PDB file of C-alpha atoms in Angstrom:
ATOM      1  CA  UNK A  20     -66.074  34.974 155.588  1.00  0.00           C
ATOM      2  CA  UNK A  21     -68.136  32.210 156.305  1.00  0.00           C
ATOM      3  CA  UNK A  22     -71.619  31.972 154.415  1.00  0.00           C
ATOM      4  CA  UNK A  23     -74.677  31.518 156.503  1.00  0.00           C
ATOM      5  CA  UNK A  24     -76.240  28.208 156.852  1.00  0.00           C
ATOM      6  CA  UNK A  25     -79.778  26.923 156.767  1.00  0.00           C
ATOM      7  CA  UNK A  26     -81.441  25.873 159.567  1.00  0.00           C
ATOM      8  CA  UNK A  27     -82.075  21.843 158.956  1.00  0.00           C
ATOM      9  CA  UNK A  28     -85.153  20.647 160.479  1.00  0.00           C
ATOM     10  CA  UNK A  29     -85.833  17.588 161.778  1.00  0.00           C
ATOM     11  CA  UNK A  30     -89.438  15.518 162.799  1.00  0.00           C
ATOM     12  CA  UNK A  31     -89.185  17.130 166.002  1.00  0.00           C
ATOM     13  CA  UNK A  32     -89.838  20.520 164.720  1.00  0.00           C
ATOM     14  CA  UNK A  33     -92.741  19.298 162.584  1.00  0.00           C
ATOM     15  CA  UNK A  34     -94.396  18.004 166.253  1.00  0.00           C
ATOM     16  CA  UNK A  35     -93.289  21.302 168.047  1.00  0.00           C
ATOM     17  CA  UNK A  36     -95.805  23.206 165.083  1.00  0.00           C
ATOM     18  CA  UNK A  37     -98.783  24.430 167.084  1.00  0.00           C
ATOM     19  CA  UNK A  38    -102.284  22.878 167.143  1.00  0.00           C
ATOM     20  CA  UNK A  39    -103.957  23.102 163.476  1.00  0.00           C
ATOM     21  CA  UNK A  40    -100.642  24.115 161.326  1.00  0.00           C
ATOM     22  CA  UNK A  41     -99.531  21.780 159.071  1.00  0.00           C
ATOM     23  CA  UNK A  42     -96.089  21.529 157.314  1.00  0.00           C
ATOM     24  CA  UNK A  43     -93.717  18.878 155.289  1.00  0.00           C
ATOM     25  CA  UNK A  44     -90.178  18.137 155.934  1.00  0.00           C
ATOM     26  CA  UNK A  45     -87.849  17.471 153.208  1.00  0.00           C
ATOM     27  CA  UNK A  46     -84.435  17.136 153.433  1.00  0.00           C
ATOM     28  CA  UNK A  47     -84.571  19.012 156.601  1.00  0.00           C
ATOM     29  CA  UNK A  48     -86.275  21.616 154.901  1.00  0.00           C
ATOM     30  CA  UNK A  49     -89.847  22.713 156.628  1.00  0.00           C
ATOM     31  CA  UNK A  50     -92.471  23.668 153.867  1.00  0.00           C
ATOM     32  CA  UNK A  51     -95.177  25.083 155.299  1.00  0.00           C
ATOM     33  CA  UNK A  52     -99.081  23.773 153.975  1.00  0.00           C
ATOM     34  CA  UNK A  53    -101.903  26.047 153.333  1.00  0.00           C
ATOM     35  CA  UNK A  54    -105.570  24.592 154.116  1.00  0.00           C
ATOM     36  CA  UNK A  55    -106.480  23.037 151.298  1.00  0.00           C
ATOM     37  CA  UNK A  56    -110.088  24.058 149.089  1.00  0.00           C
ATOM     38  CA  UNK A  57    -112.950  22.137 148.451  1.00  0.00           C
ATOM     39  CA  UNK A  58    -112.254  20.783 144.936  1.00  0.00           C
ATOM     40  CA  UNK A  59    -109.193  19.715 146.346  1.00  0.00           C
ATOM     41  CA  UNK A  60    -111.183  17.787 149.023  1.00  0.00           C
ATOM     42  CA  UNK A  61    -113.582  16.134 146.948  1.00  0.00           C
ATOM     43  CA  UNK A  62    -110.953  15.166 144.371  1.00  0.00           C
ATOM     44  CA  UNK A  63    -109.059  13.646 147.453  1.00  0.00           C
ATOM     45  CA  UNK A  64    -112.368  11.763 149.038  1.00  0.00           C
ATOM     46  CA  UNK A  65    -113.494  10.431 145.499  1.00  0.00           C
ATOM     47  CA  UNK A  66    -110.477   9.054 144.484  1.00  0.00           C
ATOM     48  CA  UNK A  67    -109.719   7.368 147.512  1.00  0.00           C
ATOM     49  CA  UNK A  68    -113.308   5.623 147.872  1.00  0.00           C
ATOM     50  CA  UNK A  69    -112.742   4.198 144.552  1.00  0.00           C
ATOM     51  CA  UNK A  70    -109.214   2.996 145.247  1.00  0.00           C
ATOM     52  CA  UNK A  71    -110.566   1.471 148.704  1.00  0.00           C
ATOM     53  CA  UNK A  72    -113.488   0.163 146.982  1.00  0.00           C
ATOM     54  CA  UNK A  73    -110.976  -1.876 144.342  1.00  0.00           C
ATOM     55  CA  UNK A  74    -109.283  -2.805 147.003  1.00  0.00           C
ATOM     56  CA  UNK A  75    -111.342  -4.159 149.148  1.00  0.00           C
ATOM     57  CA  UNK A  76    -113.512  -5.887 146.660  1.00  0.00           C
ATOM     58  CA  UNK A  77    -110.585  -7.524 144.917  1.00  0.00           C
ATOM     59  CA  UNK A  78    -109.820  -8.838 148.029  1.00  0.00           C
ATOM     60  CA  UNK A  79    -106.333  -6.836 148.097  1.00  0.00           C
ATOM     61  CA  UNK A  80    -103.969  -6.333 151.506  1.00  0.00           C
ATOM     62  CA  UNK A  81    -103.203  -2.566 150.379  1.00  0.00           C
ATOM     63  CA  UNK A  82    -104.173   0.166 152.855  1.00  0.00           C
ATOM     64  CA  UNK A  83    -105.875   3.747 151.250  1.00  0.00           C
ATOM     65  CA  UNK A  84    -104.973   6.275 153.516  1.00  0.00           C
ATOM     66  CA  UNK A  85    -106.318  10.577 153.249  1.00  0.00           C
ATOM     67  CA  UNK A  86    -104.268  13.214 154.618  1.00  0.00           C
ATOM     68  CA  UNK A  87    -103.663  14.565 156.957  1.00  0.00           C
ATOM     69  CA  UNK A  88    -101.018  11.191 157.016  1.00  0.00           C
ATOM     70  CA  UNK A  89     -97.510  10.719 158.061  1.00  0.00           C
ATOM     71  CA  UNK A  90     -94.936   9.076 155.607  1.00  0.00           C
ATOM     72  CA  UNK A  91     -91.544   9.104 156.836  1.00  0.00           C
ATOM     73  CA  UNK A  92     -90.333   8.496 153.188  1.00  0.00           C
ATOM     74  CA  UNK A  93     -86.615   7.514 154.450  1.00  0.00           C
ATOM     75  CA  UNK A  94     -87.181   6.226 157.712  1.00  0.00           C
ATOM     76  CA  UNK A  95     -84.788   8.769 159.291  1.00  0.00           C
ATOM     77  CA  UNK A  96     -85.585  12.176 160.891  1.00  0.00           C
ATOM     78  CA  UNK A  97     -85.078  14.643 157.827  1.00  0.00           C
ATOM     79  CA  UNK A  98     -88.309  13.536 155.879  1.00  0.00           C
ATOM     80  CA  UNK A  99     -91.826  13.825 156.588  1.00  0.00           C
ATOM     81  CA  UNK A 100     -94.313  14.037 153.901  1.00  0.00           C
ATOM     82  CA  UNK A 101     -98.105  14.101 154.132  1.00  0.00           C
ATOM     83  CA  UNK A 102     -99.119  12.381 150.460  1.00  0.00           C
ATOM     84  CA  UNK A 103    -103.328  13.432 149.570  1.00  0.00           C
ATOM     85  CA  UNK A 104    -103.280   9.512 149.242  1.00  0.00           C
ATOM     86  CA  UNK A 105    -100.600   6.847 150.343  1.00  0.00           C
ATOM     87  CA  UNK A 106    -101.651   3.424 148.785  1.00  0.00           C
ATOM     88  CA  UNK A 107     -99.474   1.171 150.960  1.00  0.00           C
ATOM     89  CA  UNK A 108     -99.196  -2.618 150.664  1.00  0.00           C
ATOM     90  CA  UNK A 109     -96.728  -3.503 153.116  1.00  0.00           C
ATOM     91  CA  UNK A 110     -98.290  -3.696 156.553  1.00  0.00           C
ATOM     92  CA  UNK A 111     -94.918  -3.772 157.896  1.00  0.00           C
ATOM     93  CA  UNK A 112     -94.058  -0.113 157.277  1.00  0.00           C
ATOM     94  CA  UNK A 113     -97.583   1.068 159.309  1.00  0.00           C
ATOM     95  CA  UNK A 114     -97.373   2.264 162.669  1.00  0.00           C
ATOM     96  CA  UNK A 115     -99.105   4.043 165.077  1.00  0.00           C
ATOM     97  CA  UNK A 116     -97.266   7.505 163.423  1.00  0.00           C
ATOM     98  CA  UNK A 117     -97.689   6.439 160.065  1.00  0.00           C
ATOM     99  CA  UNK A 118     -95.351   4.726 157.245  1.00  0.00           C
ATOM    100  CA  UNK A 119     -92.180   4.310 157.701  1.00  0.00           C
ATOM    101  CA  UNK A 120     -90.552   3.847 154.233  1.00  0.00           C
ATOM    102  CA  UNK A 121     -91.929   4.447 150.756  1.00  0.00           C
ATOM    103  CA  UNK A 122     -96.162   3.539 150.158  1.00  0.00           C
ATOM    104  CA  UNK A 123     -96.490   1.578 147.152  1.00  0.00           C
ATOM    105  CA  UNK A 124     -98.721   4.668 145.422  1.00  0.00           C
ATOM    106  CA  UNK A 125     -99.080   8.281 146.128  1.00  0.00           C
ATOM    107  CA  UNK A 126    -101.316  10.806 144.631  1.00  0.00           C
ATOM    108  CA  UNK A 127    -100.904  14.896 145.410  1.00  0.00           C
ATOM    109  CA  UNK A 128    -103.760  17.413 144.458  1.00  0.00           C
ATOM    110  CA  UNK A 129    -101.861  20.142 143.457  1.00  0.00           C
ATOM    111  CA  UNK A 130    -102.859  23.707 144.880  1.00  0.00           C
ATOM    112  CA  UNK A 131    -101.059  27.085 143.773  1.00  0.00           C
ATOM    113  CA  UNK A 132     -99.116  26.963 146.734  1.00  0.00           C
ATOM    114  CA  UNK A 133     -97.792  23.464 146.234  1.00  0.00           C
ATOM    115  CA  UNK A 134     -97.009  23.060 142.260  1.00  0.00           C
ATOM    116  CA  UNK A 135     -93.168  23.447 142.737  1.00  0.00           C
ATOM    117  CA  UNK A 136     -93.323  21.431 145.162  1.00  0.00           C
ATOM    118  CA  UNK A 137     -95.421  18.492 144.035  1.00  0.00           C
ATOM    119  CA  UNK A 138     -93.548  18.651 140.497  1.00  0.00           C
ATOM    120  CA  UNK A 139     -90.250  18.663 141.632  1.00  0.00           C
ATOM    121  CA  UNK A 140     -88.721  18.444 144.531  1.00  0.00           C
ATOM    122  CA  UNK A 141     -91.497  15.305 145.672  1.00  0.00           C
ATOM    123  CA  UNK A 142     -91.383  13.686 142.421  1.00  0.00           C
ATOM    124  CA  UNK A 143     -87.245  12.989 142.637  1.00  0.00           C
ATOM    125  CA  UNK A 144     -87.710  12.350 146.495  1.00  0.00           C
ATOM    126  CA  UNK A 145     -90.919   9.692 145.671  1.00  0.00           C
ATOM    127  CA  UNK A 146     -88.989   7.959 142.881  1.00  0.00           C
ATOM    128  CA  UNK A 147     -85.695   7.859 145.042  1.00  0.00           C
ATOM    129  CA  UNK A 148     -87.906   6.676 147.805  1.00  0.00           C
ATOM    130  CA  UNK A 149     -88.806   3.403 145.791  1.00  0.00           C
ATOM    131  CA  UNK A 150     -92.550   4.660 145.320  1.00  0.00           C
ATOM    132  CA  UNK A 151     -93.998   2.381 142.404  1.00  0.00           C
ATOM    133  CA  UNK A 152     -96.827   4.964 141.260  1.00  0.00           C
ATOM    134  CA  UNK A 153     -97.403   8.749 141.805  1.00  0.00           C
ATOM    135  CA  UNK A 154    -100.104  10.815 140.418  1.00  0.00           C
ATOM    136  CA  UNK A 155     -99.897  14.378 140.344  1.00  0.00           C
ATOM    137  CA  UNK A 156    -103.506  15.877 140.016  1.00  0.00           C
ATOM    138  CA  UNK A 157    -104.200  19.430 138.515  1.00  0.00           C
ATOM    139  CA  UNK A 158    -107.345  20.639 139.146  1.00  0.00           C
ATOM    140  CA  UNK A 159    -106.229  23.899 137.782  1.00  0.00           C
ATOM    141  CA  UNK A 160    -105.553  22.755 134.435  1.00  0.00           C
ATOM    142  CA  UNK A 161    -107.845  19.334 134.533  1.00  0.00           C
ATOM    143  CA  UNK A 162    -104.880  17.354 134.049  1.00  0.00           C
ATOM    144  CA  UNK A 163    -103.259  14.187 135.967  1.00  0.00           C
ATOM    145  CA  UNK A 164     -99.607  13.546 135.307  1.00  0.00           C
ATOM    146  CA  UNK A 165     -99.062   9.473 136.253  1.00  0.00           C
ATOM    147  CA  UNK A 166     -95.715   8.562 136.829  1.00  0.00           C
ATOM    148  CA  UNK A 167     -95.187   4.555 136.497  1.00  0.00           C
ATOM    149  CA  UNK A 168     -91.920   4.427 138.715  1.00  0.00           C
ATOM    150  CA  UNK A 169     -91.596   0.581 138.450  1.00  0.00           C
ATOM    151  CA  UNK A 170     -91.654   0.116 134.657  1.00  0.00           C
ATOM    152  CA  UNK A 171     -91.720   3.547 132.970  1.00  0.00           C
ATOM    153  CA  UNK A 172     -94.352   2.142 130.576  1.00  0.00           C
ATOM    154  CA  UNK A 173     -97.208   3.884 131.490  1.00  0.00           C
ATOM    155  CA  UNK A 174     -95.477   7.338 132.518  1.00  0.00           C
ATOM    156  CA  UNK A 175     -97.906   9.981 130.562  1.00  0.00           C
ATOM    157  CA  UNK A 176     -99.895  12.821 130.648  1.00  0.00           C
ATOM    158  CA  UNK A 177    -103.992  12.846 130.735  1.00  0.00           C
ATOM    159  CA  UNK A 178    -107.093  15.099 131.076  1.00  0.00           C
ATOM    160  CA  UNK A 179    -109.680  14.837 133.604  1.00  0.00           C
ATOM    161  CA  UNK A 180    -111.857  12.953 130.970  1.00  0.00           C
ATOM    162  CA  UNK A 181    -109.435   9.967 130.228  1.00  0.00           C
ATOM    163  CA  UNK A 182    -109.744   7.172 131.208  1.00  0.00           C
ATOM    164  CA  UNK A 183    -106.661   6.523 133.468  1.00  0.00           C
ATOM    165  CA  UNK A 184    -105.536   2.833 133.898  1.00  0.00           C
ATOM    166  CA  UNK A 185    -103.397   2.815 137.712  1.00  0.00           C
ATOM    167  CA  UNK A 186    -100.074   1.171 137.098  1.00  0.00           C
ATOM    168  CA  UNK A 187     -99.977  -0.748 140.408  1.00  0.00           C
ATOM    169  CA  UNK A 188    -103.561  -2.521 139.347  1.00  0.00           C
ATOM    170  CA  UNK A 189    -103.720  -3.312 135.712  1.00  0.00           C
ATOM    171  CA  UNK A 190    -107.560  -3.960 136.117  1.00  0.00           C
ATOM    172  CA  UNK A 191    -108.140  -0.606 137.861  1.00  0.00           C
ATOM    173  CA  UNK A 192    -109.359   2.132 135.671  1.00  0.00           C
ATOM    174  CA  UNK A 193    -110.317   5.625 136.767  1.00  0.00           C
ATOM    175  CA  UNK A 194    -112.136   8.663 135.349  1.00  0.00           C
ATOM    176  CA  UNK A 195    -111.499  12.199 137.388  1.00  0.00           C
ATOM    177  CA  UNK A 196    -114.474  13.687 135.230  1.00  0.00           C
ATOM    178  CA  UNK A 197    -116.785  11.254 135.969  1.00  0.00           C
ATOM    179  CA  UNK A 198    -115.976  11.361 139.901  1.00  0.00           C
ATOM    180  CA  UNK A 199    -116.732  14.941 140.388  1.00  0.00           C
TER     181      UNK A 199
END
């Protein structure tokens, strides 16, 4: 007897979703996104002022870009992600639906309904993806897990109150505490 077999999605079933509901696609799997709170918001909105702010001050090329975003991490059909924050330095990869290929940084505010996801299964597609830097941001437990893809060297865990230096900018130092 033949075992039953899961339904792969593809792009075109994240478009069909109607008006207002949001989901991810990886591997052909649909994950379904909950609206997210206001902490998450603000963490979302401060962080990427200060990133654009670097940015644009430094004179850099990189774009900062809020969800709701599409990255189609693999280019293909199977993989649609919508990162809290794509950093993204190649302008190449932009379009008018989004990234095509891996953004050079990507941060996720993590939300009950998204820990397992944003822990696991996104941080093995990210670093497969070629992603240089991912931040995973707890506002549950006032902790940021930065993952330094590139080099491994400055892969750790911090509190809200550190003071977090961003792998992909050595100059770039940011404090959650002192943003919210």
């Amino acid at each position: 007897m033949a075992l039953p077999q899961k339904k792969h999605h593809t792009t075109e079933d994240i478009y069909a979703l109607p008006e207002g509901q949001r989901a991810e696609l990886i591997d052909g799997q649909m994950y379904m996104m909950a609206p997210p709170n206001f902490r998450h918001q603000k963490i979302i909105m401060e962080l990427s002022s200060v990133i654009h702010q670097y940015i644009k001050t430094h004179g850099g090329n990189c774009e900062v870009i809020p969800a709701p975003f599409a990255v189609f991490l693999n280019n293909d059909d199977r993989n649609y992600v919508e990162p809290d924050i794509s950093v993204i330095c190649d302008k190449n990869k932009l379009n008018e639906l989004g990234c095509s290929g891996a953004p050079d940084w990507l941060i996720e505010v993590i939300s009950p309904s998204t820990e397992r996801l944003d822990y696991g299964i996104k941080l093995f597609k990210y670093r497969s993806a070629g992603v240089k830097e991912y931040w995973i941001v707890n506002p549950l437990k006032n902790i940021v897990n930065v993952y330094d893809f590139e080099y491994d060297e400055k892969t750790r865990l911090y509190s809200f109150d550190d003071i977090i230096t961003t792998c992909i900018y050595d100059d770039l130092d940011i404090c959650i505490s002192e943003l919210l």
